[in-house]
Every structure is written in C-alpha cells, then in structure tokens.
Amino acid sequence: MAVYNYDVVILGSGPAGEGAAMNASKAGRKVAVVENYSQLGGGCTHLGTIPSKALRHSVRQILQYNTNPLFRQIGEPRWFSFPDVLKSAERVIAKQVTSRTSYYARNRIDIFFGTASFADENTVEVFSHNGVLERLTAKQVIIATGSRPYRPADVDFNHPRIYDSDTILNLGHTPRRLIIYGAGVIGTEYASIFSGLGVLVDLIDNRDQLLSFLDDEISDALSYHLRYNNVLIRHNEEYERVEGITNGVILHLKSGKKIKADAFLWCNGRTGNTDSLKLENIGLKANSRGQIQVDQQYRTEVPNIYAAGDVIGWPSLASAAYDQGRSAAGSIVENDSCRFVDDVPTGIYTIPEISSIGKNERELTQAKIPYEVGKAFFKGMARAQISGEEVGMLKILFHRETLEILGVHCFGYQASEIVHIGQAIMNQPGEGNTLKFFVNTTFNYPTMAEAYRVAAFDGLNRLF
Ligand SMILES: Cc1cc2nc3c(=O)[nH]c(=O)nc-3n(C[C@H](O)[C@H](O)[C@H](O)COP(=O)(O)OP(=O)(O)OC[C@H]3O[C@@H](n4cnc5c(N)ncnc54)[C@H](O)[C@@H]3O)c2cc1C
C-alpha cells in the first residue's frame, strides 16, 4: 500500500474543501484533497447550487422569450423540455470543473480520487475507484464531505418516477404534473423551475407559511407569485404514503387527500455525508442527521480534526461553506483568516429571486426595537421598466431614532446582488451604517441599486 505524507488532508472538494485547501496551501502547508466523485467541485457543482441555478437561468430566458412582445416578431411562444434546459446546465458544470481543477493545480494541491475513511486521527485511507488502497498521513484533517438528500425508509426511491434533488437531474422527460414534497429553499426553487417550464406543480409544505424565516411580506410575495405561475401550495400537510404506480405516483396525505402526478420530487431534509468516514476509529460520533459538531474554530472534539460546510449543519449554503473551510484552515495555520461564519445573507433563487440580510419586521417587533420601513417598488424604477423586470421590491428596516440600518429585504430581479450593497453599508463602523448614506450618495442611473435611494427617501418621509 502506497503511503503519502501531508500537513493537511481535506476530505471533499466542494466549496468547504476548496476554501480550506486554498488557504492551507497559500500558508505553505503540504495539502492533499480526497474526493469520492469522479471530478472536482463537490455536490455544489454537480448536484446542487450550480445545476439548479443554471436550470433556473434557462427557464427565465424561456419565460422572457415567451412573454416579451418584441420576440413575437420572430416567432410564437415556445416550450422547452426539461432535458433541453438540462443540457445548458451541463455546459456550466463542465466549465466550473475546468476552472476549479485549475485552482488546485496552480496551488500544487495533490488530488486523490476515492472514498476517504479514518484509520486513526493522523491517517486517512483512500479506497480509489479502481480498487487501490492508499494511505495518507496528516498532521491535521478537515472533514468537508458535504450532505445528500435525506431518504426516509418508507419512500421507494428506486421507483422510476420518484426522485430526490440529486436524481432529478436524470429526469429524461417533462412531466405534465409534478408533486414537490418539502417547501424549503430547494423545494421552492424547483417549484419555480418546473412551473416555468409549464409543469403543473403541487408544492407540499409541512408548515403554514413558506420559508417562515423570511420577512412575512416577502414570504407572502413568494406565495403569490408561485400561485400565479400555477403552483398549487398545500400547507400543513404530511405524507402518509408515497405510492409509485405505472407512469406516475399517488401521494397519500395524512389529511386524507390523494394527489396523483407523473413524477414526485422529494425535497424534505438533508443528511451529512459521514457514514463512510469510519468516525469510530477516531472516537467521533455524528448526530442523527449525520452532522459533526465543531467549536468556533471549526475544531471537532478531536483536537487535530476539523470540519466545515454542510457536514456541520446550519446554514448549509455554498456561500458559507467556502468561508467555513477557509476559516478551518485559518485556524490550523494560525493566521488571521479564521472567523466564525454566523452572519450569512439569504439568497433564494426562486422566480422571483429573494435575498435578505439582518433582522426582519417580526424579529424587530418582538425585540421592541422602534424601527421604520422604507420601500422601493421595482415597477416604478426606470432600470426595471427597461429590463421588463417590474416585479419586485426593496425594503429597508432602520432605527427611527439613529437611522441605523437593521435589515434589508428584497425580492425580484437581481435581488441576491442588490442585497450586498445594503450588507456593505450595514457593516460600516459607527455612523457609516445609516440611511443617510443612500440619500447623500450619487447612484448610477438607471440602475437597480437606485432602489436604495428611493427606499431611503420613502423611509425618511415616514418619520415625524
Ligand atoms: C438543489 C440545491 C440547490 C442549492 N442552491 C444553493 C444556492 O443557490 N446557494 C448556496 O449558497 N447553496 C446552495 N445549495 C447548498 C450548497 O450546494 C451546499 O451548501 C454546498 O454544496 C456545501 O458545500 P460542501 O463543500 O460542504 O459540500 P459538497 O459541495 O457537497 O461537497 C462535498 C464533497 O465531498 C465528497 N465526499 C463525501 N464523502 C466523501 C468521502 N468519504 N471521501 C471523499 N469525498 C467524499 C462528496 O462526493 C462531495 O463531492 C444548494 C443545494 C442543493 C441541493
């Protein structure tokens, strides 16, 4: 058995693994990454963030073509199949793999393709896809093995019409009717994608409100627009049985309802990828969701073993995973790059897009903070009218006495970009973080960013 010696060995090449690998390597450590998929990039690139965002982009282009009167000169509205839009996602994935692979090569990071497990706390064994066993020794190990869809035992995922968010990328046809079970971020994003392709979607929610962590007004707006696009949202429902039939699925709900569709997409929960790691060999135990507990330095209970990304649970976002991985490596190399990632913006790529940072109205009211609201509706803004993107709103919540910005909530075109302007201002020290910035600063015109100026004036006008 071949043995290789490293300073830091990283398990997984998603955003958490990549952030960790780059930081450790730039600090002069000898680094190896073990990846059990056949290409680099992690679940993020191959199954999660990238394919879903590329699919959504194509769907939005189709919607634009079908609704913009300009395009009627060149043809009638057209519908595209799911496999058609999947092809464009595959092109993006290939480009991402190429760029990410080059980062590792440029930073002289060794890659081992195979499944990693612990022999002891300084030894990782890699069982490669062609059956070869290799052994890597490491002073430190960072676990960045991500997560996968949770699969309850009573749902038959071998049935050809029952999918989860990984296997949906193998869907070879466009269903006429689709049941999406689970109305979290992934479920609502896929509801937007499929309804944009003209599929009738039943979105089954265990709760009484969509994405209840959002500002109520934004959550209501999302429900309105999903319904407008033919998504039937069914709140407070739980499955009793998922029955796979020939060419379809019948969902039996505990409430007594039965729903029939051509396909069923399970989007209810995820589990950490820890089962193949042989954690027992290092005295570590994952929780019931397969997640590993870490401290604010991303260190596990075993002093030289760290963990980052989806495998540690919240927030389970690629955005945070990269910073967590980078921070885990920062804590190993003891430079100033370790920070505990707890202030994460929300970016939800539904149609319309949603993004927010800071507190929402419910939280501020509960905390009895005297806040005021400033709003800008996209329908009145020049850039939105030019782009034909008039659905949306920016809402700034600010302290009515100090004018400090307490929260920024946005839905509509470019929401996930727009929110970063608010985030940057909220992070300014002292009086830099007030509404005054937006009224005393000249913005490019016409832009979507101008919404901040409009919302700031609207908010100031409410003060007395
Ligand atoms: C449909 C969907 C849409 C999403 N959209 C967004 C979004 O828009 N924005 C956002 O920020 N986040 C989004 N996410 C979440 C995001 O994809 C994850 O948070 C992110 O991928 C986590 O990164 P990671 O590095 O922890 O793990 P991953 O990206 O999952 O990478 C982990 C890698 O480790 C490998 N691995 C597992 N076990 C082993 C082992 N024993 N040995 C070697 N390798 C192993 C896995 O195969 C995988 O390649 C989405 C997720 C899904 C499912």
Short mmCIF file of C-alpha atoms and ligand atoms in Angstrom, two decimals:
data_model
loop_
_atom_site.label_atom_id
_atom_site.label_comp_id
_atom_site.label_asym_id
_atom_site.label_seq_id
_atom_site.Cartn_x
_atom_site.Cartn_y
_atom_site.Cartn_z
CA MET A 1 0.00 0.00 0.00
CA ALA A 2 1.38 3.39 -1.01
CA VAL A 3 1.79 5.92 1.84
CA TYR A 4 1.96 9.70 1.30
CA ASN A 5 2.70 12.31 3.97
CA TYR A 6 0.97 15.68 4.22
CA ASP A 7 0.49 18.54 6.63
CA VAL A 8 -3.22 18.91 5.94
CA VAL A 9 -5.56 16.38 4.31
CA ILE A 10 -9.01 17.61 3.26
CA LEU A 11 -11.91 15.26 2.65
CA GLY A 12 -14.23 16.59 -0.08
CA SER A 13 -13.74 19.12 -2.89
CA GLY A 14 -16.94 21.18 -2.59
CA PRO A 15 -16.76 24.84 -1.57
CA ALA A 16 -15.76 23.96 2.03
CA GLY A 17 -12.93 21.69 0.86
CA GLU A 18 -11.78 24.20 -1.74
CA GLY A 19 -11.76 27.13 0.71
CA ALA A 20 -9.77 25.03 3.17
CA ALA A 21 -7.32 23.70 0.57
CA MET A 22 -6.52 27.11 -0.92
CA ASN A 23 -5.95 28.75 2.45
CA ALA A 24 -3.77 25.95 3.84
CA SER A 25 -1.73 25.75 0.65
CA LYS A 26 -1.20 29.53 0.43
CA ALA A 27 0.07 29.40 4.03
CA GLY A 28 2.80 26.99 2.88
CA ARG A 29 1.29 23.70 4.05
CA LYS A 30 1.60 20.50 2.03
CA VAL A 31 -2.02 19.74 1.17
CA ALA A 32 -3.98 16.84 -0.30
CA VAL A 33 -7.67 16.66 -1.14
CA VAL A 34 -9.63 13.40 -1.33
CA GLU A 35 -12.77 13.38 -3.46
CA ASN A 36 -15.03 10.38 -3.97
CA TYR A 37 -16.79 11.72 -7.06
CA SER A 38 -15.01 11.36 -10.42
CA GLN A 39 -14.48 15.14 -10.79
CA LEU A 40 -13.72 18.07 -8.51
CA GLY A 41 -16.31 20.62 -7.41
CA GLY A 42 -18.39 18.72 -4.87
CA GLY A 43 -22.13 18.34 -4.63
CA CYS A 44 -22.30 22.11 -5.11
CA THR A 45 -21.05 21.89 -8.70
CA HIS A 46 -22.52 18.58 -9.78
CA LEU A 47 -25.84 18.21 -7.94
CA GLY A 48 -26.84 21.33 -6.02
CA THR A 49 -26.13 25.03 -6.46
CA ILE A 50 -24.71 25.12 -9.98
CA PRO A 51 -27.15 22.84 -11.86
CA SER A 52 -30.19 24.36 -10.14
CA LYS A 53 -29.05 27.92 -10.84
CA ALA A 54 -28.19 27.13 -14.45
CA LEU A 55 -31.59 25.45 -14.92
CA ARG A 56 -33.32 28.47 -13.42
CA HIS A 57 -31.42 30.85 -15.69
CA SER A 58 -32.52 28.93 -18.79
CA VAL A 59 -36.11 28.85 -17.58
CA ARG A 60 -36.07 32.62 -17.04
CA GLN A 61 -34.75 33.09 -20.57
CA ILE A 62 -37.59 30.94 -21.91
CA LEU A 63 -40.12 32.93 -19.88
CA GLN A 64 -38.68 36.17 -21.23
CA TYR A 65 -38.85 34.93 -24.77
CA ASN A 66 -42.43 33.80 -24.31
CA THR A 67 -43.68 36.97 -22.63
CA ASN A 68 -41.71 39.78 -24.32
CA PRO A 69 -43.78 41.22 -27.22
CA LEU A 70 -40.54 42.07 -29.10
CA PHE A 71 -39.84 38.39 -29.69
CA ARG A 72 -43.25 37.82 -31.29
CA GLN A 73 -41.75 39.22 -34.49
CA ILE A 74 -39.56 36.13 -34.74
CA GLY A 75 -42.00 33.50 -33.54
CA GLU A 76 -44.76 32.31 -31.28
CA PRO A 77 -44.10 31.38 -27.62
CA ARG A 78 -42.31 28.03 -27.36
CA TRP A 79 -41.97 25.46 -24.63
CA PHE A 80 -38.73 23.64 -23.99
CA SER A 81 -38.32 20.24 -22.34
CA PHE A 82 -36.53 19.60 -19.06
CA PRO A 83 -33.77 17.62 -20.89
CA ASP A 84 -33.27 20.68 -23.18
CA VAL A 85 -32.61 23.04 -20.27
CA LEU A 86 -30.53 20.40 -18.52
CA LYS A 87 -28.08 20.47 -21.44
CA SER A 88 -27.26 24.10 -20.79
CA ALA A 89 -26.70 23.30 -17.10
CA GLU A 90 -24.25 20.56 -18.10
CA ARG A 91 -22.21 23.10 -20.07
CA VAL A 92 -21.89 25.30 -16.99
CA ILE A 93 -20.90 22.35 -14.81
CA ALA A 94 -18.13 21.40 -17.25
CA LYS A 95 -16.78 24.98 -17.21
CA GLN A 96 -16.87 25.08 -13.42
CA VAL A 97 -14.95 21.79 -13.18
CA THR A 98 -12.28 23.15 -15.53
CA SER A 99 -11.80 26.36 -13.56
CA ARG A 100 -11.86 24.66 -10.16
CA THR A 101 -9.44 21.93 -11.27
CA SER A 102 -7.00 24.63 -12.41
CA TYR A 103 -7.07 26.30 -8.96
CA TYR A 104 -5.86 23.09 -7.32
CA ALA A 105 -3.14 22.57 -9.94
CA ARG A 106 -1.96 26.19 -9.64
CA ASN A 107 -1.67 25.84 -5.86
CA ARG A 108 0.20 22.49 -6.08
CA ILE A 109 -2.51 20.63 -4.17
CA ASP A 110 -2.49 16.85 -4.66
CA ILE A 111 -5.81 15.23 -5.51
CA PHE A 112 -6.78 11.65 -4.66
CA PHE A 113 -9.99 10.31 -6.21
CA GLY A 114 -11.62 7.74 -3.95
CA THR A 115 -13.54 7.28 -0.72
CA ALA A 116 -11.76 8.51 2.39
CA SER A 117 -12.04 6.98 5.84
CA PHE A 118 -10.07 7.31 9.07
CA ALA A 119 -7.62 4.61 10.18
CA ASP A 120 -6.67 6.84 13.13
CA GLU A 121 -6.58 10.59 13.79
CA ASN A 122 -3.41 11.07 11.71
CA THR A 123 -4.11 8.55 8.98
CA VAL A 124 -6.68 8.67 6.19
CA GLU A 125 -7.22 5.69 3.92
CA VAL A 126 -8.38 6.26 0.37
CA PHE A 127 -10.13 3.48 -1.44
CA SER A 128 -9.88 4.54 -5.07
CA HIS A 129 -12.48 3.82 -7.73
CA ASN A 130 -10.20 1.25 -9.38
CA GLY A 131 -9.87 -0.69 -6.12
CA VAL A 132 -6.46 0.61 -4.96
CA LEU A 133 -5.97 1.44 -1.29
CA GLU A 134 -3.72 4.39 -0.44
CA ARG A 135 -2.77 5.77 2.91
CA LEU A 136 -2.27 9.49 3.66
CA THR A 137 -0.76 10.70 6.89
CA ALA A 138 -1.68 14.18 8.11
CA LYS A 139 -0.95 16.50 10.99
CA GLN A 140 -4.49 17.84 10.58
CA VAL A 141 -7.57 16.64 8.71
CA ILE A 142 -10.51 18.79 7.62
CA ILE A 143 -13.78 16.95 7.01
CA ALA A 144 -15.69 18.71 4.21
CA THR A 145 -17.74 15.82 2.88
CA GLY A 146 -20.99 17.77 2.48
CA SER A 147 -24.51 16.37 2.60
CA ARG A 148 -27.03 14.46 0.48
CA PRO A 149 -30.82 14.31 0.38
CA TYR A 150 -32.33 12.57 3.40
CA ARG A 151 -34.22 9.48 2.24
CA PRO A 152 -36.88 8.08 4.59
CA ALA A 153 -37.05 4.28 4.53
CA ASP A 154 -40.75 4.22 3.62
CA VAL A 155 -40.33 6.08 0.30
CA ASP A 156 -39.24 3.88 -2.62
CA PHE A 157 -36.52 5.93 -4.33
CA ASN A 158 -35.91 3.02 -6.72
CA HIS A 159 -39.27 3.71 -8.37
CA PRO A 160 -38.60 5.33 -11.79
CA ARG A 161 -40.98 8.26 -11.06
CA ILE A 162 -39.73 9.08 -7.54
CA TYR A 163 -36.82 11.50 -7.40
CA ASP A 164 -34.80 13.49 -4.90
CA SER A 165 -32.87 16.70 -5.60
CA ASP A 166 -29.85 14.65 -6.81
CA THR A 167 -31.66 12.19 -9.06
CA ILE A 168 -34.00 14.80 -10.57
CA LEU A 169 -31.00 15.73 -12.72
CA ASN A 170 -31.53 12.39 -14.51
CA LEU A 171 -35.15 13.17 -15.40
CA GLY A 172 -35.43 12.33 -19.09
CA HIS A 173 -38.83 13.89 -19.84
CA THR A 174 -41.01 16.85 -18.83
CA PRO A 175 -43.81 15.70 -16.53
CA ARG A 176 -47.22 17.31 -17.04
CA ARG A 177 -47.83 17.30 -13.30
CA LEU A 178 -45.19 17.13 -10.55
CA ILE A 179 -45.53 16.80 -6.79
CA ILE A 180 -42.74 18.50 -4.83
CA TYR A 181 -42.69 17.31 -1.24
CA GLY A 182 -40.96 19.82 1.04
CA ALA A 183 -41.28 23.58 0.62
CA GLY A 184 -37.89 24.68 1.91
CA VAL A 185 -35.41 26.57 -0.25
CA ILE A 186 -34.68 23.63 -2.57
CA GLY A 187 -38.38 22.72 -2.95
CA THR A 188 -39.49 26.28 -3.74
CA GLU A 189 -36.61 26.79 -6.19
CA TYR A 190 -37.54 23.62 -8.07
CA ALA A 191 -41.23 24.66 -7.97
CA SER A 192 -40.19 27.85 -9.83
CA ILE A 193 -38.07 25.92 -12.35
CA PHE A 194 -40.75 23.36 -13.22
CA SER A 195 -43.67 25.79 -13.24
CA GLY A 196 -41.58 27.99 -15.56
CA LEU A 197 -41.48 25.02 -17.94
CA GLY A 198 -45.26 24.85 -17.90
CA VAL A 199 -45.46 21.91 -15.46
CA LEU A 200 -48.40 21.89 -13.02
CA VAL A 201 -46.73 21.72 -9.61
CA ASP A 202 -48.24 20.65 -6.29
CA LEU A 203 -45.93 22.01 -3.57
CA ILE A 204 -46.48 20.21 -0.28
CA ASP A 205 -45.49 22.18 2.81
CA ASN A 206 -45.39 20.75 6.35
CA ARG A 207 -45.84 24.26 7.74
CA ASP A 208 -48.38 27.06 7.47
CA GLN A 209 -46.12 29.59 5.75
CA LEU A 210 -43.49 29.34 3.01
CA LEU A 211 -39.91 29.89 4.21
CA SER A 212 -41.01 31.27 7.58
CA PHE A 213 -37.50 32.62 8.33
CA LEU A 214 -38.14 35.33 5.71
CA ASP A 215 -39.79 38.68 6.31
CA ASP A 216 -43.56 37.98 6.22
CA GLU A 217 -44.15 40.37 3.34
CA ILE A 218 -41.51 38.63 1.22
CA SER A 219 -42.81 35.18 2.08
CA ASP A 220 -46.33 36.34 1.10
CA ALA A 221 -44.99 37.75 -2.17
CA LEU A 222 -43.30 34.43 -2.97
CA SER A 223 -46.55 32.52 -2.31
CA TYR A 224 -48.46 34.95 -4.54
CA HIS A 225 -46.03 34.64 -7.46
CA LEU A 226 -45.72 30.85 -7.21
CA ARG A 227 -49.51 30.54 -7.24
CA TYR A 228 -49.72 32.99 -10.14
CA ASN A 229 -47.35 30.65 -12.03
CA ASN A 230 -49.60 27.63 -11.48
CA VAL A 231 -48.01 26.19 -8.33
CA LEU A 232 -50.63 24.74 -6.01
CA ILE A 233 -49.27 25.24 -2.48
CA ARG A 234 -50.72 22.89 0.13
CA HIS A 235 -49.77 23.95 3.67
CA ASN A 236 -49.80 21.89 6.89
CA GLU A 237 -49.69 18.57 5.07
CA GLU A 238 -47.68 15.44 5.80
CA TYR A 239 -47.34 12.30 3.73
CA GLU A 240 -48.81 9.03 4.88
CA ARG A 241 -47.63 7.02 1.89
CA VAL A 242 -45.97 7.63 -1.46
CA GLU A 243 -47.36 5.08 -3.90
CA GLY A 244 -45.40 4.51 -7.10
CA ILE A 245 -47.69 3.36 -9.94
CA THR A 246 -47.09 2.68 -13.63
CA ASN A 247 -46.14 6.04 -15.19
CA GLY A 248 -46.80 8.04 -12.06
CA VAL A 249 -47.14 8.47 -8.33
CA ILE A 250 -50.04 8.85 -5.90
CA LEU A 251 -49.29 10.81 -2.77
CA HIS A 252 -51.50 9.87 0.19
CA LEU A 253 -51.57 12.67 2.77
CA LYS A 254 -52.35 12.25 6.46
CA SER A 255 -55.21 14.74 5.97
CA GLY A 256 -56.93 12.14 3.76
CA LYS A 257 -56.15 13.83 0.43
CA LYS A 258 -54.73 11.90 -2.52
CA ILE A 259 -52.73 13.62 -5.23
CA LYS A 260 -51.71 11.99 -8.50
CA ALA A 261 -48.85 13.19 -10.67
CA ASP A 262 -46.46 11.98 -13.37
CA ALA A 263 -43.48 12.40 -11.05
CA PHE A 264 -42.63 13.05 -7.41
CA LEU A 265 -39.69 15.12 -6.16
CA TRP A 266 -38.64 14.69 -2.53
CA CYS A 267 -37.08 17.86 -1.10
CA ASN A 268 -37.52 17.27 2.62
CA GLY A 269 -34.28 17.40 4.55
CA ARG A 270 -30.63 16.53 4.11
CA THR A 271 -28.15 14.33 5.93
CA GLY A 272 -24.39 14.79 6.43
CA ASN A 273 -22.01 12.53 4.49
CA THR A 274 -20.31 10.90 7.46
CA ASP A 275 -21.32 7.25 7.24
CA SER A 276 -18.33 6.15 5.13
CA LEU A 277 -15.72 8.01 7.23
CA LYS A 278 -15.25 5.37 9.98
CA LEU A 279 -15.50 8.11 12.60
CA GLU A 280 -15.48 5.42 15.28
CA ASN A 281 -11.75 4.92 14.58
CA ILE A 282 -11.07 8.43 15.89
CA GLY A 283 -13.66 8.50 18.66
CA LEU A 284 -16.02 10.94 16.89
CA LYS A 285 -19.78 10.50 16.54
CA ALA A 286 -22.10 12.26 14.14
CA ASN A 287 -25.59 13.29 15.30
CA SER A 288 -28.82 11.69 14.00
CA ARG A 289 -28.63 13.90 10.87
CA GLY A 290 -25.10 12.75 10.12
CA GLN A 291 -23.65 16.11 11.19
CA ILE A 292 -20.45 16.75 13.12
CA GLN A 293 -20.25 19.29 15.94
CA VAL A 294 -17.47 21.91 15.87
CA ASP A 295 -16.41 24.86 18.01
CA GLN A 296 -15.94 28.43 16.76
CA GLN A 297 -12.54 27.46 15.29
CA TYR A 298 -14.22 24.63 13.32
CA ARG A 299 -12.40 22.09 15.51
CA THR A 300 -14.18 18.84 16.38
CA GLU A 301 -13.82 17.05 19.73
CA VAL A 302 -10.62 15.51 18.33
CA PRO A 303 -8.05 18.34 18.51
CA ASN A 304 -6.39 17.83 15.09
CA ILE A 305 -9.64 17.09 13.20
CA TYR A 306 -11.70 19.98 11.83
CA ALA A 307 -14.98 20.10 9.90
CA ALA A 308 -16.71 22.67 7.68
CA GLY A 309 -19.56 23.04 5.21
CA ASP A 310 -22.83 21.10 5.07
CA VAL A 311 -21.37 18.32 7.23
CA ILE A 312 -21.59 20.65 10.26
CA GLY A 313 -25.22 21.67 9.56
CA TRP A 314 -26.51 25.27 9.51
CA PRO A 315 -26.60 27.22 7.24
CA SER A 316 -25.83 24.55 4.62
CA LEU A 317 -25.05 27.05 1.91
CA ALA A 318 -22.20 27.05 -0.58
CA SER A 319 -21.57 30.70 0.25
CA ALA A 320 -20.96 29.90 3.92
CA ALA A 321 -19.23 26.56 3.24
CA TYR A 322 -16.33 28.23 1.40
CA ASP A 323 -15.76 30.69 4.26
CA GLN A 324 -16.08 27.96 6.87
CA GLY A 325 -13.49 25.81 5.06
CA ARG A 326 -11.18 28.79 4.70
CA SER A 327 -11.66 29.52 8.41
CA ALA A 328 -10.95 25.92 9.44
CA ALA A 329 -7.64 26.10 7.56
CA GLY A 330 -7.04 29.59 9.03
CA SER A 331 -7.36 28.14 12.49
CA ILE A 332 -4.81 25.42 11.63
CA VAL A 333 -2.23 27.78 10.12
CA GLU A 334 -2.91 30.39 12.81
CA ASN A 335 -3.08 33.41 10.54
CA ASP A 336 -5.90 35.94 10.84
CA SER A 337 -8.21 34.23 8.34
CA CYS A 338 -10.35 32.30 10.84
CA ARG A 339 -13.76 33.80 11.54
CA PHE A 340 -16.85 32.05 12.78
CA VAL A 341 -19.39 32.38 9.98
CA ASP A 342 -22.68 33.35 11.62
CA ASP A 343 -23.88 36.35 9.63
CA VAL A 344 -24.97 34.93 6.30
CA PRO A 345 -27.22 36.66 3.76
CA THR A 346 -30.18 34.72 2.43
CA GLY A 347 -30.17 34.14 -1.33
CA ILE A 348 -33.11 32.17 -2.71
CA TYR A 349 -33.25 31.65 -6.46
CA THR A 350 -36.97 31.25 -6.87
CA ILE A 351 -38.81 33.19 -9.58
CA PRO A 352 -38.85 35.95 -8.35
CA GLU A 353 -35.47 35.87 -6.62
CA ILE A 354 -35.28 36.66 -2.88
CA SER A 355 -32.47 37.94 -0.74
CA SER A 356 -32.12 39.45 2.69
CA ILE A 357 -29.69 40.40 5.43
CA GLY A 358 -30.23 41.45 9.04
CA LYS A 359 -33.43 41.44 11.04
CA ASN A 360 -36.97 41.15 9.67
CA GLU A 361 -40.06 43.04 10.86
CA ARG A 362 -41.27 40.18 13.06
CA GLU A 363 -37.94 39.95 14.89
CA LEU A 364 -37.68 43.72 15.40
CA THR A 365 -41.25 43.94 16.69
CA GLN A 366 -40.68 41.07 19.11
CA ALA A 367 -37.49 42.76 20.36
CA LYS A 368 -39.44 46.05 20.76
CA ILE A 369 -36.94 47.96 18.62
CA PRO A 370 -38.50 51.19 17.29
CA TYR A 371 -37.92 50.74 13.58
CA GLU A 372 -39.33 52.30 10.45
CA VAL A 373 -39.69 50.95 6.90
CA GLY A 374 -38.57 52.41 3.57
CA LYS A 375 -39.69 50.73 0.35
CA ALA A 376 -38.97 50.95 -3.34
CA PHE A 377 -41.18 49.07 -5.77
CA PHE A 378 -39.41 47.95 -8.92
CA LYS A 379 -42.45 48.78 -11.07
CA GLY A 380 -41.67 52.49 -10.63
CA MET A 381 -37.95 52.26 -11.38
CA ALA A 382 -36.50 53.11 -14.78
CA ARG A 383 -33.99 50.23 -14.94
CA ALA A 384 -36.66 47.68 -14.02
CA GLN A 385 -39.02 49.08 -16.66
CA ILE A 386 -36.28 49.00 -19.31
CA SER A 387 -35.42 45.40 -18.42
CA GLY A 388 -39.06 44.34 -18.26
CA GLU A 389 -38.43 43.21 -14.67
CA GLU A 390 -41.10 45.15 -12.83
CA VAL A 391 -41.97 42.51 -10.22
CA GLY A 392 -40.14 43.20 -7.00
CA MET A 393 -39.41 45.42 -4.08
CA LEU A 394 -36.58 46.55 -1.85
CA LYS A 395 -37.41 47.15 1.79
CA ILE A 396 -35.02 48.76 4.27
CA LEU A 397 -35.72 48.49 8.01
CA PHE A 398 -34.00 51.17 10.06
CA HIS A 399 -33.97 52.52 13.61
CA ARG A 400 -36.30 55.50 13.67
CA GLU A 401 -34.03 57.50 16.05
CA THR A 402 -30.47 56.65 14.97
CA LEU A 403 -31.35 55.77 11.34
CA GLU A 404 -29.14 52.68 11.69
CA ILE A 405 -29.97 50.07 9.05
CA LEU A 406 -31.28 46.95 10.77
CA GLY A 407 -32.37 44.81 7.86
CA VAL A 408 -32.57 44.75 4.07
CA HIS A 409 -35.13 42.55 2.31
CA CYS A 410 -35.51 42.29 -1.41
CA PHE A 411 -37.39 40.24 -3.97
CA GLY A 412 -37.32 40.45 -7.73
CA TYR A 413 -34.72 40.86 -10.47
CA GLN A 414 -31.12 40.73 -9.18
CA ALA A 415 -32.26 40.61 -5.53
CA SER A 416 -29.30 38.46 -4.49
CA GLU A 417 -26.88 41.05 -5.97
CA ILE A 418 -28.77 44.11 -4.74
CA VAL A 419 -28.72 42.96 -1.11
CA HIS A 420 -24.92 43.15 -0.98
CA ILE A 421 -24.99 46.94 -1.21
CA GLY A 422 -27.08 47.00 1.96
CA GLN A 423 -24.80 44.41 3.56
CA ALA A 424 -21.72 46.53 2.84
CA ILE A 425 -23.30 49.62 4.38
CA MET A 426 -24.61 47.69 7.40
CA ASN A 427 -21.04 46.61 8.12
CA GLN A 428 -19.67 50.17 8.17
CA PRO A 429 -18.44 51.23 11.60
CA GLY A 430 -20.11 54.00 13.65
CA GLU A 431 -22.46 56.32 11.85
CA GLY A 432 -21.45 54.87 8.49
CA ASN A 433 -24.30 52.41 8.84
CA THR A 434 -27.28 54.72 8.49
CA LEU A 435 -29.92 55.57 5.94
CA LYS A 436 -28.06 58.84 5.27
CA PHE A 437 -25.57 57.03 3.03
CA PHE A 438 -28.28 56.35 0.50
CA VAL A 439 -29.59 59.91 0.31
CA ASN A 440 -26.14 61.56 0.34
CA THR A 441 -24.62 59.34 -2.36
CA THR A 442 -24.98 59.71 -6.12
CA PHE A 443 -26.01 56.41 -7.70
CA ASN A 444 -25.60 55.49 -11.35
CA TYR A 445 -28.84 55.99 -13.24
CA PRO A 446 -30.67 53.96 -14.33
CA THR A 447 -29.74 51.05 -12.04
CA MET A 448 -31.46 48.58 -9.77
CA ALA A 449 -29.23 49.94 -6.99
CA GLU A 450 -31.18 53.17 -7.22
CA ALA A 451 -33.87 51.30 -5.24
CA TYR A 452 -31.81 52.08 -2.11
CA ARG A 453 -32.14 55.82 -2.68
CA VAL A 454 -35.87 55.55 -3.38
CA ALA A 455 -36.44 53.33 -0.31
CA ALA A 456 -34.36 55.63 1.90
CA PHE A 457 -36.41 58.70 0.92
CA ASP A 458 -39.59 56.71 1.41
CA GLY A 459 -38.44 55.73 4.91
CA LEU A 460 -37.38 59.26 5.87
CA ASN A 461 -40.75 60.56 4.71
CA ARG A 462 -42.44 58.32 7.31
CA LEU A 463 -40.54 59.91 10.21
CA PHE A 464 -42.07 62.77 12.21
C1 LIG B 1 -30.64 21.81 -5.22
C2 LIG B 1 -29.70 22.62 -4.38
C3 LIG B 1 -29.56 23.97 -4.62
C4 LIG B 1 -28.68 24.72 -3.84
N1 LIG B 1 -28.55 26.06 -4.10
C5 LIG B 1 -27.69 26.81 -3.37
C6 LIG B 1 -27.51 28.19 -3.65
O1 LIG B 1 -28.14 28.73 -4.55
N2 LIG B 1 -26.63 28.89 -2.92
C7 LIG B 1 -25.91 28.31 -1.91
O2 LIG B 1 -25.10 29.02 -1.28
N3 LIG B 1 -26.05 27.00 -1.62
C8 LIG B 1 -26.93 26.24 -2.31
N4 LIG B 1 -27.07 24.90 -2.05
C9 LIG B 1 -26.30 24.31 -0.96
C10 LIG B 1 -24.87 24.01 -1.41
O3 LIG B 1 -24.85 23.22 -2.58
C11 LIG B 1 -24.14 23.31 -0.28
O4 LIG B 1 -24.27 24.10 0.88
C12 LIG B 1 -22.67 23.13 -0.61
O5 LIG B 1 -22.51 22.29 -1.70
C13 LIG B 1 -21.92 22.57 0.60
O6 LIG B 1 -20.58 22.51 0.28
P1 LIG B 1 -19.64 21.41 0.95
O7 LIG B 1 -18.27 21.73 0.49
O8 LIG B 1 -19.89 21.34 2.40
O9 LIG B 1 -20.14 20.01 0.37
P2 LIG B 1 -20.35 19.46 -1.12
O10 LIG B 1 -20.43 20.54 -2.12
O11 LIG B 1 -21.48 18.52 -1.01
O12 LIG B 1 -19.01 18.65 -1.41
C14 LIG B 1 -18.64 17.54 -0.62
C15 LIG B 1 -17.87 16.55 -1.47
O13 LIG B 1 -17.32 15.55 -0.62
C16 LIG B 1 -17.44 14.30 -1.27
N5 LIG B 1 -17.38 13.22 -0.27
C17 LIG B 1 -18.37 12.77 0.54
N6 LIG B 1 -17.93 11.75 1.31
C18 LIG B 1 -16.64 11.55 0.96
C19 LIG B 1 -15.64 10.63 1.38
N7 LIG B 1 -15.86 9.71 2.33
N8 LIG B 1 -14.42 10.69 0.79
C20 LIG B 1 -14.15 11.63 -0.18
N9 LIG B 1 -15.06 12.51 -0.61
C21 LIG B 1 -16.28 12.47 -0.04
C22 LIG B 1 -18.79 14.40 -1.95
O14 LIG B 1 -18.95 13.46 -3.00
C23 LIG B 1 -18.75 15.81 -2.47
O15 LIG B 1 -18.18 15.85 -3.77
C24 LIG B 1 -27.93 24.11 -2.81
C25 LIG B 1 -28.07 22.73 -2.57
C26 LIG B 1 -28.94 21.99 -3.33
C27 LIG B 1 -29.07 20.51 -3.08
#
